[in-house]
PDB file of C-alpha atoms in Angstrom:
ATOM      1  CA  MET A   1     246.852   9.239-126.505  1.00 57.00           C
ATOM      2  CA  GLN A   2     246.649  11.901-128.754  1.00 86.00           C
ATOM      3  CA  GLU A   3     243.570  13.422-130.635  1.00 93.00           C
ATOM      4  CA  LEU A   4     242.110  15.233-133.416  1.00 95.00           C
ATOM      5  CA  SER A   5     241.135  18.631-133.235  1.00 95.00           C
ATOM      6  CA  VAL A   6     238.127  17.820-135.323  1.00 96.00           C
ATOM      7  CA  ARG A   7     234.803  15.898-134.689  1.00 95.00           C
ATOM      8  CA  HIS A   8     234.444  15.275-138.405  1.00 97.00           C
ATOM      9  CA  LEU A   9     236.713  15.377-141.226  1.00 97.00           C
ATOM     10  CA  LEU A  10     235.216  17.474-143.245  1.00 97.00           C
ATOM     11  CA  GLY A  11     238.119  19.064-145.380  1.00 97.00           C
ATOM     12  CA  ILE A  12     241.684  19.745-145.190  1.00 97.00           C
ATOM     13  CA  LYS A  13     241.249  23.352-144.728  1.00 95.00           C
ATOM     14  CA  ASP A  14     239.308  22.824-141.320  1.00 95.00           C
ATOM     15  CA  ILE A  15     242.543  20.261-139.822  1.00 97.00           C
ATOM     16  CA  THR A  16     245.825  21.039-138.496  1.00 97.00           C
ATOM     17  CA  PRO A  17     249.341  20.147-139.837  1.00 97.00           C
ATOM     18  CA  GLU A  18     249.393  18.158-136.408  1.00 96.00           C
ATOM     19  CA  ASP A  19     246.625  16.068-137.064  1.00 97.00           C
ATOM     20  CA  ILE A  20     247.483  15.713-140.276  1.00 98.00           C
ATOM     21  CA  GLN A  21     251.028  14.014-138.807  1.00 97.00           C
ATOM     22  CA  LEU A  22     248.889  12.033-136.504  1.00 97.00           C
ATOM     23  CA  ILE A  23     246.722  10.680-139.165  1.00 98.00           C
ATOM     24  CA  PHE A  24     250.287   9.440-141.154  1.00 98.00           C
ATOM     25  CA  GLU A  25     251.515   8.267-137.861  1.00 97.00           C
ATOM     26  CA  THR A  26     248.175   6.234-137.123  1.00 97.00           C
ATOM     27  CA  ALA A  27     248.415   5.048-140.502  1.00 98.00           C
ATOM     28  CA  ASP A  28     251.858   3.547-140.449  1.00 97.00           C
ATOM     29  CA  ASN A  29     250.387   1.217-137.114  1.00 96.00           C
ATOM     30  CA  PHE A  30     247.595   0.097-139.802  1.00 97.00           C
ATOM     31  CA  LYS A  31     249.702  -0.536-142.938  1.00 96.00           C
ATOM     32  CA  ASP A  32     251.599  -3.141-140.294  1.00 95.00           C
ATOM     33  CA  VAL A  33     248.589  -4.652-139.672  1.00 95.00           C
ATOM     34  CA  LEU A  34     247.701  -5.004-143.175  1.00 95.00           C
ATOM     35  CA  ASN A  35     250.676  -6.491-144.316  1.00 93.00           C
ATOM     36  CA  ARG A  36     250.122  -9.624-141.750  1.00 94.00           C
ATOM     37  CA  PRO A  37     248.375 -12.804-142.849  1.00 94.00           C
ATOM     38  CA  ILE A  38     245.220 -12.234-140.340  1.00 93.00           C
ATOM     39  CA  LYS A  39     244.233  -8.624-141.500  1.00 93.00           C
ATOM     40  CA  LYS A  40     242.037  -7.439-138.715  1.00 94.00           C
ATOM     41  CA  VAL A  41     242.192  -5.579-135.518  1.00 96.00           C
ATOM     42  CA  PRO A  42     238.985  -5.167-133.151  1.00 96.00           C
ATOM     43  CA  SER A  43     239.213  -1.469-132.792  1.00 95.00           C
ATOM     44  CA  LEU A  44     235.702  -0.341-133.891  1.00 97.00           C
ATOM     45  CA  ARG A  45     233.817  -3.337-132.693  1.00 95.00           C
ATOM     46  CA  ASP A  46     231.307  -1.473-131.333  1.00 90.00           C
ATOM     47  CA  ILE A  47     230.751   1.075-133.878  1.00 96.00           C
ATOM     48  CA  THR A  48     228.524   1.211-136.634  1.00 96.00           C
ATOM     49  CA  ILE A  49     229.148   2.969-139.697  1.00 97.00           C
ATOM     50  CA  ALA A  50     227.231   3.823-142.898  1.00 94.00           C
ATOM     51  CA  ASN A  51     228.444   4.615-146.183  1.00 95.00           C
ATOM     52  CA  VAL A  52     226.135   6.992-147.953  1.00 92.00           C
ATOM     53  CA  PHE A  53     227.056   7.747-151.185  1.00 92.00           C
ATOM     54  CA  PHE A  54     224.643   9.869-153.782  1.00 89.00           C
ATOM     55  CA  GLU A  55     227.368   9.699-156.507  1.00 85.00           C
ATOM     56  CA  ASN A  56     229.134   6.809-158.165  1.00 81.00           C
ATOM     57  CA  SER A  57     232.589   5.518-156.790  1.00 85.00           C
ATOM     58  CA  THR A  58     234.843   2.414-156.868  1.00 85.00           C
ATOM     59  CA  ARG A  59     237.711   2.774-155.172  1.00 87.00           C
ATOM     60  CA  THR A  60     236.601   5.148-152.730  1.00 93.00           C
ATOM     61  CA  ARG A  61     233.821   2.931-151.572  1.00 94.00           C
ATOM     62  CA  LEU A  62     235.547  -0.328-151.990  1.00 95.00           C
ATOM     63  CA  SER A  63     238.380   1.414-149.549  1.00 97.00           C
ATOM     64  CA  PHE A  64     236.207   2.892-146.851  1.00 97.00           C
ATOM     65  CA  GLU A  65     234.256  -0.462-146.653  1.00 97.00           C
ATOM     66  CA  LEU A  66     237.469  -2.544-146.421  1.00 97.00           C
ATOM     67  CA  ALA A  67     238.738  -0.087-143.783  1.00 98.00           C
ATOM     68  CA  GLU A  68     235.676  -0.530-141.877  1.00 97.00           C
ATOM     69  CA  LYS A  69     235.707  -4.673-142.109  1.00 97.00           C
ATOM     70  CA  ARG A  70     239.373  -3.848-141.262  1.00 97.00           C
ATOM     71  CA  LEU A  71     238.491  -2.324-138.075  1.00 98.00           C
ATOM     72  CA  SER A  72     235.794  -4.963-137.448  1.00 97.00           C
ATOM     73  CA  ALA A  73     233.327  -2.418-137.501  1.00 97.00           C
ATOM     74  CA  ASP A  74     229.406  -2.856-138.427  1.00 97.00           C
ATOM     75  CA  VAL A  75     228.855  -1.572-142.347  1.00 97.00           C
ATOM     76  CA  ILE A  76     225.918  -0.327-143.977  1.00 94.00           C
ATOM     77  CA  ASN A  77     226.002   0.735-147.516  1.00 92.00           C
ATOM     78  CA  PHE A  78     223.223   3.397-149.080  1.00 85.00           C
ATOM     79  CA  SER A  79     222.959   4.320-152.730  1.00 81.00           C
ATOM     80  CA  SER A  80     220.838   6.744-153.494  1.00 74.00           C
ATOM     81  CA  SER A  81     220.367   5.589-156.763  1.00 70.00           C
ATOM     82  CA  GLY A  82     217.885   3.268-155.488  1.00 61.00           C
ATOM     83  CA  SER A  83     216.530   5.079-152.472  1.00 63.00           C
ATOM     84  CA  SER A  84     213.714   6.956-151.501  1.00 64.00           C
ATOM     85  CA  VAL A  85     215.682   9.961-152.389  1.00 65.00           C
ATOM     86  CA  LYS A  86     214.550   9.414-156.022  1.00 64.00           C
ATOM     87  CA  LYS A  87     210.907   9.738-154.157  1.00 68.00           C
ATOM     88  CA  GLY A  88     211.630  13.448-153.158  1.00 79.00           C
ATOM     89  CA  GLU A  89     213.001  12.612-149.986  1.00 81.00           C
ATOM     90  CA  THR A  90     215.336  15.129-148.757  1.00 87.00           C
ATOM     91  CA  LEU A  91     219.023  14.687-147.274  1.00 85.00           C
ATOM     92  CA  LEU A  92     218.629  15.664-144.021  1.00 88.00           C
ATOM     93  CA  ASP A  93     215.568  13.042-143.469  1.00 89.00           C
ATOM     94  CA  THR A  94     217.645  10.425-145.402  1.00 85.00           C
ATOM     95  CA  VAL A  95     220.289  10.840-143.088  1.00 87.00           C
ATOM     96  CA  ASN A  96     218.254  11.163-139.900  1.00 86.00           C
ATOM     97  CA  ASN A  97     216.511   7.864-141.086  1.00 88.00           C
ATOM     98  CA  ILE A  98     219.569   6.204-141.488  1.00 86.00           C
ATOM     99  CA  LEU A  99     220.611   7.444-138.150  1.00 85.00           C
ATOM    100  CA  ALA A 100     217.291   6.517-136.259  1.00 88.00           C
ATOM    101  CA  MET A 101     219.126   2.746-136.691  1.00 88.00           C
ATOM    102  CA  LYS A 102     221.753   3.775-134.152  1.00 90.00           C
ATOM    103  CA  VAL A 103     224.620   4.634-136.553  1.00 93.00           C
ATOM    104  CA  ASP A 104     227.610   6.337-135.277  1.00 95.00           C
ATOM    105  CA  MET A 105     229.428   7.546-138.015  1.00 96.00           C
ATOM    106  CA  ILE A 106     228.429   8.619-141.402  1.00 95.00           C
ATOM    107  CA  VAL A 107     231.064   8.165-144.676  1.00 97.00           C
ATOM    108  CA  MET A 108     229.525  10.619-147.263  1.00 95.00           C
ATOM    109  CA  ARG A 109     229.814  11.586-150.841  1.00 94.00           C
ATOM    110  CA  HIS A 110     227.431  14.133-152.428  1.00 93.00           C
ATOM    111  CA  SER A 111     227.694  16.028-155.679  1.00 90.00           C
ATOM    112  CA  SER A 112     226.678  19.312-153.777  1.00 91.00           C
ATOM    113  CA  PRO A 113     229.747  21.453-152.542  1.00 94.00           C
ATOM    114  CA  GLY A 114     229.208  21.512-148.561  1.00 94.00           C
ATOM    115  CA  ALA A 115     226.891  18.815-148.348  1.00 93.00           C
ATOM    116  CA  PRO A 116     228.775  16.956-145.087  1.00 94.00           C
ATOM    117  CA  HIS A 117     229.302  20.510-143.695  1.00 95.00           C
ATOM    118  CA  PHE A 118     225.393  21.325-143.893  1.00 93.00           C
ATOM    119  CA  LEU A 119     224.673  17.825-142.220  1.00 91.00           C
ATOM    120  CA  SER A 120     227.522  18.342-139.414  1.00 92.00           C
ATOM    121  CA  ARG A 121     225.427  21.578-138.186  1.00 92.00           C
ATOM    122  CA  HIS A 122     221.983  19.210-137.883  1.00 89.00           C
ATOM    123  CA  ILE A 123     223.425  15.558-136.755  1.00 89.00           C
ATOM    124  CA  ALA A 124     225.374  14.479-134.112  1.00 88.00           C
ATOM    125  CA  ALA A 125     227.445  11.452-136.038  1.00 93.00           C
ATOM    126  CA  ASN A 126     230.795  11.573-136.767  1.00 95.00           C
ATOM    127  CA  ILE A 127     231.237  12.543-140.746  1.00 96.00           C
ATOM    128  CA  VAL A 128     233.822  11.803-142.990  1.00 97.00           C
ATOM    129  CA  ASN A 129     233.589  13.632-146.361  1.00 97.00           C
ATOM    130  CA  ALA A 130     234.158  11.038-149.130  1.00 96.00           C
ATOM    131  CA  GLY A 131     233.702  14.099-151.946  1.00 95.00           C
ATOM    132  CA  ASP A 132     231.807  16.871-151.980  1.00 94.00           C
ATOM    133  CA  GLY A 133     230.814  18.210-155.568  1.00 89.00           C
ATOM    134  CA  THR A 134     234.153  19.623-157.057  1.00 89.00           C
ATOM    135  CA  HIS A 135     234.711  21.029-153.403  1.00 93.00           C
ATOM    136  CA  GLU A 136     237.322  18.707-151.150  1.00 96.00           C
ATOM    137  CA  HIS A 137     238.173  14.933-151.148  1.00 96.00           C
ATOM    138  CA  PRO A 138     240.290  15.094-148.155  1.00 98.00           C
ATOM    139  CA  THR A 139     241.143  11.415-147.828  1.00 98.00           C
ATOM    140  CA  GLN A 140     242.536  11.229-151.061  1.00 97.00           C
ATOM    141  CA  ALA A 141     244.694  14.260-150.420  1.00 98.00           C
ATOM    142  CA  LEU A 142     245.710  12.662-147.408  1.00 98.00           C
ATOM    143  CA  LEU A 143     246.358   9.330-149.022  1.00 97.00           C
ATOM    144  CA  ASP A 144     248.539  11.129-151.835  1.00 98.00           C
ATOM    145  CA  THR A 145     250.383  12.944-149.477  1.00 98.00           C
ATOM    146  CA  PHE A 146     251.080   9.793-147.352  1.00 98.00           C
ATOM    147  CA  SER A 147     252.215   7.758-150.440  1.00 98.00           C
ATOM    148  CA  ILE A 148     254.766  11.195-151.066  1.00 98.00           C
ATOM    149  CA  ARG A 149     255.728  11.135-147.695  1.00 98.00           C
ATOM    150  CA  GLU A 150     256.493   6.727-148.102  1.00 97.00           C
ATOM    151  CA  LYS A 151     258.245   7.450-151.348  1.00 97.00           C
ATOM    152  CA  LEU A 152     260.388  10.426-150.785  1.00 97.00           C
ATOM    153  CA  GLY A 153     261.011  10.380-146.908  1.00 96.00           C
ATOM    154  CA  GLU A 154     259.084  13.541-146.235  1.00 96.00           C
ATOM    155  CA  VAL A 155     256.337  16.171-148.218  1.00 97.00           C
ATOM    156  CA  ALA A 156     258.349  18.937-146.939  1.00 97.00           C
ATOM    157  CA  GLY A 157     260.625  21.237-149.353  1.00 97.00           C
ATOM    158  CA  LYS A 158     259.123  18.826-152.828  1.00 98.00           C
ATOM    159  CA  LYS A 159     258.005  20.266-155.641  1.00 98.00           C
ATOM    160  CA  VAL A 160     254.631  18.968-156.283  1.00 98.00           C
ATOM    161  CA  VAL A 161     252.849  19.651-159.867  1.00 98.00           C
ATOM    162  CA  ILE A 162     248.946  18.796-160.206  1.00 98.00           C
ATOM    163  CA  ILE A 163     248.548  18.245-164.062  1.00 97.00           C
ATOM    164  CA  GLY A 164     244.947  18.429-165.824  1.00 93.00           C
ATOM    165  CA  ASP A 165     241.421  19.520-164.891  1.00 91.00           C
ATOM    166  CA  ILE A 166     241.673  21.622-162.140  1.00 94.00           C
ATOM    167  CA  LEU A 167     238.626  24.011-162.817  1.00 91.00           C
ATOM    168  CA  HIS A 168     236.217  20.664-161.774  1.00 88.00           C
ATOM    169  CA  SER A 169     238.696  18.591-159.413  1.00 91.00           C
ATOM    170  CA  ARG A 170     237.913  18.501-155.447  1.00 93.00           C
ATOM    171  CA  VAL A 171     241.055  16.229-155.659  1.00 95.00           C
ATOM    172  CA  ALA A 172     243.309  19.117-156.533  1.00 96.00           C
ATOM    173  CA  LEU A 173     242.003  21.194-154.369  1.00 96.00           C
ATOM    174  CA  SER A 174     242.459  19.138-151.009  1.00 97.00           C
ATOM    175  CA  ASN A 175     245.965  18.178-152.372  1.00 98.00           C
ATOM    176  CA  ILE A 176     247.015  22.017-152.542  1.00 98.00           C
ATOM    177  CA  PHE A 177     245.556  22.820-148.933  1.00 98.00           C
ATOM    178  CA  ALA A 178     247.111  19.241-147.451  1.00 98.00           C
ATOM    179  CA  LEU A 179     250.757  20.169-149.629  1.00 98.00           C
ATOM    180  CA  GLN A 180     251.015  23.272-148.285  1.00 98.00           C
ATOM    181  CA  LYS A 181     250.301  21.972-144.776  1.00 98.00           C
ATOM    182  CA  LEU A 182     253.289  20.009-145.258  1.00 98.00           C
ATOM    183  CA  GLY A 183     255.886  22.341-146.443  1.00 97.00           C
ATOM    184  CA  ALA A 184     255.744  21.261-150.068  1.00 98.00           C
ATOM    185  CA  GLU A 185     256.118  24.021-153.078  1.00 98.00           C
ATOM    186  CA  VAL A 186     252.779  23.105-155.311  1.00 98.00           C
ATOM    187  CA  MET A 187     252.285  23.984-159.065  1.00 98.00           C
ATOM    188  CA  VAL A 188     249.566  23.818-161.267  1.00 98.00           C
ATOM    189  CA  CYS A 189     249.591  22.877-165.182  1.00 97.00           C
ATOM    190  CA  GLY A 190     246.734  22.549-167.792  1.00 94.00           C
ATOM    191  CA  PRO A 191     244.983  24.509-170.286  1.00 93.00           C
ATOM    192  CA  ILE A 192     244.299  27.830-168.879  1.00 94.00           C
ATOM    193  CA  THR A 193     240.267  27.340-169.615  1.00 91.00           C
ATOM    194  CA  LEU A 194     240.664  24.435-166.963  1.00 92.00           C
ATOM    195  CA  LEU A 195     242.424  26.621-164.475  1.00 94.00           C
ATOM    196  CA  PRO A 196     240.175  28.496-161.649  1.00 93.00           C
ATOM    197  CA  LYS A 197     240.193  32.103-162.535  1.00 93.00           C
ATOM    198  CA  TYR A 198     241.898  32.851-159.019  1.00 92.00           C
ATOM    199  CA  ILE A 199     244.015  29.753-158.726  1.00 95.00           C
ATOM    200  CA  LYS A 200     247.219  32.249-157.639  1.00 95.00           C
ATOM    201  CA  GLU A 201     245.633  33.481-154.739  1.00 96.00           C
ATOM    202  CA  LEU A 202     246.070  30.047-153.042  1.00 96.00           C
ATOM    203  CA  GLY A 203     249.549  30.748-153.342  1.00 96.00           C
ATOM    204  CA  VAL A 204     250.260  28.288-155.856  1.00 98.00           C
ATOM    205  CA  LYS A 205     252.692  28.463-159.478  1.00 97.00           C
ATOM    206  CA  VAL A 206     250.771  28.119-162.448  1.00 97.00           C
ATOM    207  CA  GLU A 207     252.315  26.941-165.838  1.00 97.00           C
ATOM    208  CA  LEU A 208     250.965  26.287-168.952  1.00 96.00           C
ATOM    209  CA  ASN A 209     253.729  24.343-170.785  1.00 96.00           C
ATOM    210  CA  ILE A 210     253.586  20.527-169.167  1.00 96.00           C
ATOM    211  CA  ARG A 211     257.548  20.249-170.419  1.00 96.00           C
ATOM    212  CA  LYS A 212     258.553  22.882-167.879  1.00 97.00           C
ATOM    213  CA  ALA A 213     256.233  21.416-165.534  1.00 97.00           C
ATOM    214  CA  LEU A 214     258.082  18.087-165.514  1.00 97.00           C
ATOM    215  CA  GLU A 215     261.178  19.804-165.409  1.00 97.00           C
ATOM    216  CA  TRP A 216     260.344  21.500-162.316  1.00 97.00           C
ATOM    217  CA  CYS A 217     258.589  18.941-160.397  1.00 97.00           C
ATOM    218  CA  ASP A 218     259.487  16.360-158.110  1.00 98.00           C
ATOM    219  CA  VAL A 219     256.025  14.374-157.960  1.00 98.00           C
ATOM    220  CA  ALA A 220     253.544  14.940-160.965  1.00 98.00           C
ATOM    221  CA  ASN A 221     250.088  14.236-159.500  1.00 98.00           C
ATOM    222  CA  VAL A 222     247.730  13.795-162.974  1.00 97.00           C
ATOM    223  CA  LEU A 223     244.202  14.490-162.914  1.00 95.00           C
ATOM    224  CA  ARG A 224     241.549  13.014-165.429  1.00 89.00           C
ATOM    225  CA  ILE A 225     239.346  15.489-167.522  1.00 85.00           C
ATOM    226  CA  GLN A 226     236.233  15.100-165.822  1.00 71.00           C
ATOM    227  CA  LEU A 227     234.094  15.144-168.619  1.00 60.00           C
ATOM    228  CA  GLU A 228     230.290  14.159-166.578  1.00 59.00           C
ATOM    229  CA  ARG A 229     231.071  17.873-164.541  1.00 56.00           C
ATOM    230  CA  GLN A 230     231.718  19.857-167.673  1.00 58.00           C
ATOM    231  CA  GLN A 231     228.939  21.773-169.111  1.00 60.00           C
ATOM    232  CA  MET A 232     230.466  23.209-172.130  1.00 61.00           C
ATOM    233  CA  LYS A 233     233.517  22.422-174.129  1.00 72.00           C
ATOM    234  CA  TYR A 234     236.712  23.658-172.528  1.00 71.00           C
ATOM    235  CA  PHE A 235     239.056  22.572-175.402  1.00 73.00           C
ATOM    236  CA  PRO A 236     238.598  21.421-179.046  1.00 71.00           C
ATOM    237  CA  SER A 237     238.602  17.465-178.369  1.00 84.00           C
ATOM    238  CA  LEU A 238     240.485  14.835-176.452  1.00 84.00           C
ATOM    239  CA  ARG A 239     242.668  14.346-179.078  1.00 89.00           C
ATOM    240  CA  GLU A 240     244.317  17.886-179.051  1.00 91.00           C
ATOM    241  CA  TYR A 241     244.051  17.768-175.056  1.00 89.00           C
ATOM    242  CA  THR A 242     246.706  14.427-175.272  1.00 91.00           C
ATOM    243  CA  LEU A 243     248.820  15.946-177.702  1.00 91.00           C
ATOM    244  CA  TYR A 244     249.297  19.090-175.436  1.00 93.00           C
ATOM    245  CA  TYR A 245     248.860  17.344-171.975  1.00 94.00           C
ATOM    246  CA  GLY A 246     249.022  13.935-171.805  1.00 95.00           C
ATOM    247  CA  ILE A 247     252.149  12.226-170.677  1.00 95.00           C
ATOM    248  CA  ASN A 248     253.958   9.177-171.885  1.00 95.00           C
ATOM    249  CA  LYS A 249     257.472   7.372-171.407  1.00 94.00           C
ATOM    250  CA  GLN A 250     258.986   9.379-173.695  1.00 94.00           C
ATOM    251  CA  ILE A 251     258.279  12.300-172.133  1.00 95.00           C
ATOM    252  CA  LEU A 252     259.595  10.639-168.733  1.00 95.00           C
ATOM    253  CA  ASP A 253     262.683   9.501-169.792  1.00 93.00           C
ATOM    254  CA  SER A 254     263.539  12.441-171.654  1.00 94.00           C
ATOM    255  CA  LEU A 255     263.441  14.711-168.385  1.00 94.00           C
ATOM    256  CA  GLY A 256     266.944  13.327-167.477  1.00 89.00           C
ATOM    257  CA  LYS A 257     266.118  13.215-163.797  1.00 94.00           C
ATOM    258  CA  GLU A 258     263.637  10.540-161.915  1.00 95.00           C
ATOM    259  CA  ILE A 259     259.942  12.066-161.232  1.00 96.00           C
ATOM    260  CA  VAL A 260     257.156  10.195-159.240  1.00 97.00           C
ATOM    261  CA  LEU A 261     253.905   9.445-161.201  1.00 97.00           C
ATOM    262  CA  MET A 262     250.362   9.890-159.330  1.00 97.00           C
ATOM    263  CA  HIS A 263     246.938   9.295-160.739  1.00 96.00           C
ATOM    264  CA  PRO A 264     244.096   9.479-158.218  1.00 95.00           C
ATOM    265  CA  GLY A 265     241.996   7.238-160.214  1.00 86.00           C
ATOM    266  CA  PRO A 266     239.884   6.318-162.586  1.00 89.00           C
ATOM    267  CA  ILE A 267     243.070   6.743-165.330  1.00 90.00           C
ATOM    268  CA  ASN A 268     241.749   7.201-168.693  1.00 89.00           C
ATOM    269  CA  ARG A 269     244.431   5.783-170.822  1.00 93.00           C
ATOM    270  CA  GLY A 270     245.756   7.174-173.835  1.00 92.00           C
ATOM    271  CA  VAL A 271     244.094  10.708-172.991  1.00 90.00           C
ATOM    272  CA  GLU A 272     246.353  11.868-169.997  1.00 94.00           C
ATOM    273  CA  LEU A 273     248.467   9.179-169.492  1.00 95.00           C
ATOM    274  CA  SER A 274     249.623   6.424-171.744  1.00 95.00           C
ATOM    275  CA  SER A 275     249.579   3.312-170.742  1.00 96.00           C
ATOM    276  CA  ASP A 276     253.786   2.686-170.708  1.00 95.00           C
ATOM    277  CA  ALA A 277     253.892   5.488-168.400  1.00 95.00           C
ATOM    278  CA  ALA A 278     251.168   4.409-165.773  1.00 95.00           C
ATOM    279  CA  ASP A 279     252.859   1.124-165.898  1.00 95.00           C
ATOM    280  CA  SER A 280     256.306   2.474-165.793  1.00 94.00           C
ATOM    281  CA  HIS A 281     258.587   2.104-162.381  1.00 94.00           C
ATOM    282  CA  HIS A 282     258.129   6.174-162.204  1.00 95.00           C
ATOM    283  CA  SER A 283     254.288   5.340-161.119  1.00 96.00           C
ATOM    284  CA  ILE A 284     253.123   4.662-157.793  1.00 97.00           C
ATOM    285  CA  ILE A 285     249.332   4.700-158.449  1.00 96.00           C
ATOM    286  CA  LEU A 286     248.890   1.063-156.972  1.00 95.00           C
ATOM    287  CA  ASN A 287     250.398   2.173-153.859  1.00 96.00           C
ATOM    288  CA  GLN A 288     248.134   4.863-153.605  1.00 96.00           C
ATOM    289  CA  VAL A 289     245.049   2.662-153.662  1.00 95.00           C
ATOM    290  CA  GLU A 290     246.894   0.416-151.246  1.00 95.00           C
ATOM    291  CA  ASN A 291     247.844   3.491-148.783  1.00 97.00           C
ATOM    292  CA  GLY A 292     244.130   4.704-149.225  1.00 97.00           C
ATOM    293  CA  VAL A 293     243.018   1.638-147.080  1.00 97.00           C
ATOM    294  CA  ALA A 294     245.746   2.404-143.985  1.00 97.00           C
ATOM    295  CA  ILE A 295     244.717   6.247-144.219  1.00 98.00           C
ATOM    296  CA  ARG A 296     241.112   5.670-143.901  1.00 98.00           C
ATOM    297  CA  MET A 297     241.439   3.247-141.404  1.00 98.00           C
ATOM    298  CA  ALA A 298     243.373   5.494-139.280  1.00 98.00           C
ATOM    299  CA  ILE A 299     241.065   8.674-139.830  1.00 98.00           C
ATOM    300  CA  LEU A 300     237.967   6.319-138.666  1.00 98.00           C
ATOM    301  CA  TYR A 301     239.807   5.185-135.846  1.00 97.00           C
ATOM    302  CA  LEU A 302     240.635   8.375-134.714  1.00 97.00           C
ATOM    303  CA  LEU A 303     237.127  10.022-135.277  1.00 97.00           C
ATOM    304  CA  ALA A 304     235.766   7.054-133.365  1.00 95.00           C
ATOM    305  CA  SER A 305     237.176   8.904-130.373  1.00 91.00           C
ATOM    306  CA  LYS A 306     235.998  12.087-130.704  1.00 80.00           C
ATOM    307  CA  LYS A 307     232.255  11.064-130.068  1.00 69.00           C
TER     308      LYS A 307
END
């Protein structure tokens, strides 16, 4: 059996194009499993996985939990809001206490960039990064690129624009790395105040005009405005943002070509996407959610063999 080149999934930056292809091929098999009447396989029957979330999450947490249960793993859920973290316990102590209960794998989301990398140097269990601050969100990038491959046949040579709050988005950075490793052209588009200062050094195109960006691309991955991470005002109002960067069906229909519309969720309807665009035939947003379970099953299964 082929195996991953890494023991942990900390970020797309750390994995190879071959790792990504292996994850995709494994996910193809698990997608078949998910479409069966009995959606469960005994692949991780002896494995205990802890979902350790220090930040709010709906889709990612549910998707991981479902993936773990579909693989027959034992699952424990940890949320920092009702835990000893509130009493002053450190991250390392929290995780070591969980590991003392003989847990094999940790799925972790944390508000501090680099938190999973720090843990990986101190504990023996496999770690999957479910998002660390504004740094990376590798499983989201893998399910996004897997969804593009499923819709368009391949990722290589495709033109993908990432639109919105690039500055505060961990999804944007992971997607840039994943798309480039698979041979896609990448552009970012948004207000200049929401674009990182040195974004061009990642080898991406920069466009401030959304119309030009949509005319250039095959795929538009639209991000929400992350108001909870913004310490200051980056644009006058949400209404003005929608006026200049909101996508609606009228814009999509006027392009004269078919593009694929994506969003990692949660969608702020009426801000970055109108309802008629989000629910249009261009959109593969719900396919992304479905593919998330298969991708996460593949990652957990492949990492479980890397003891």
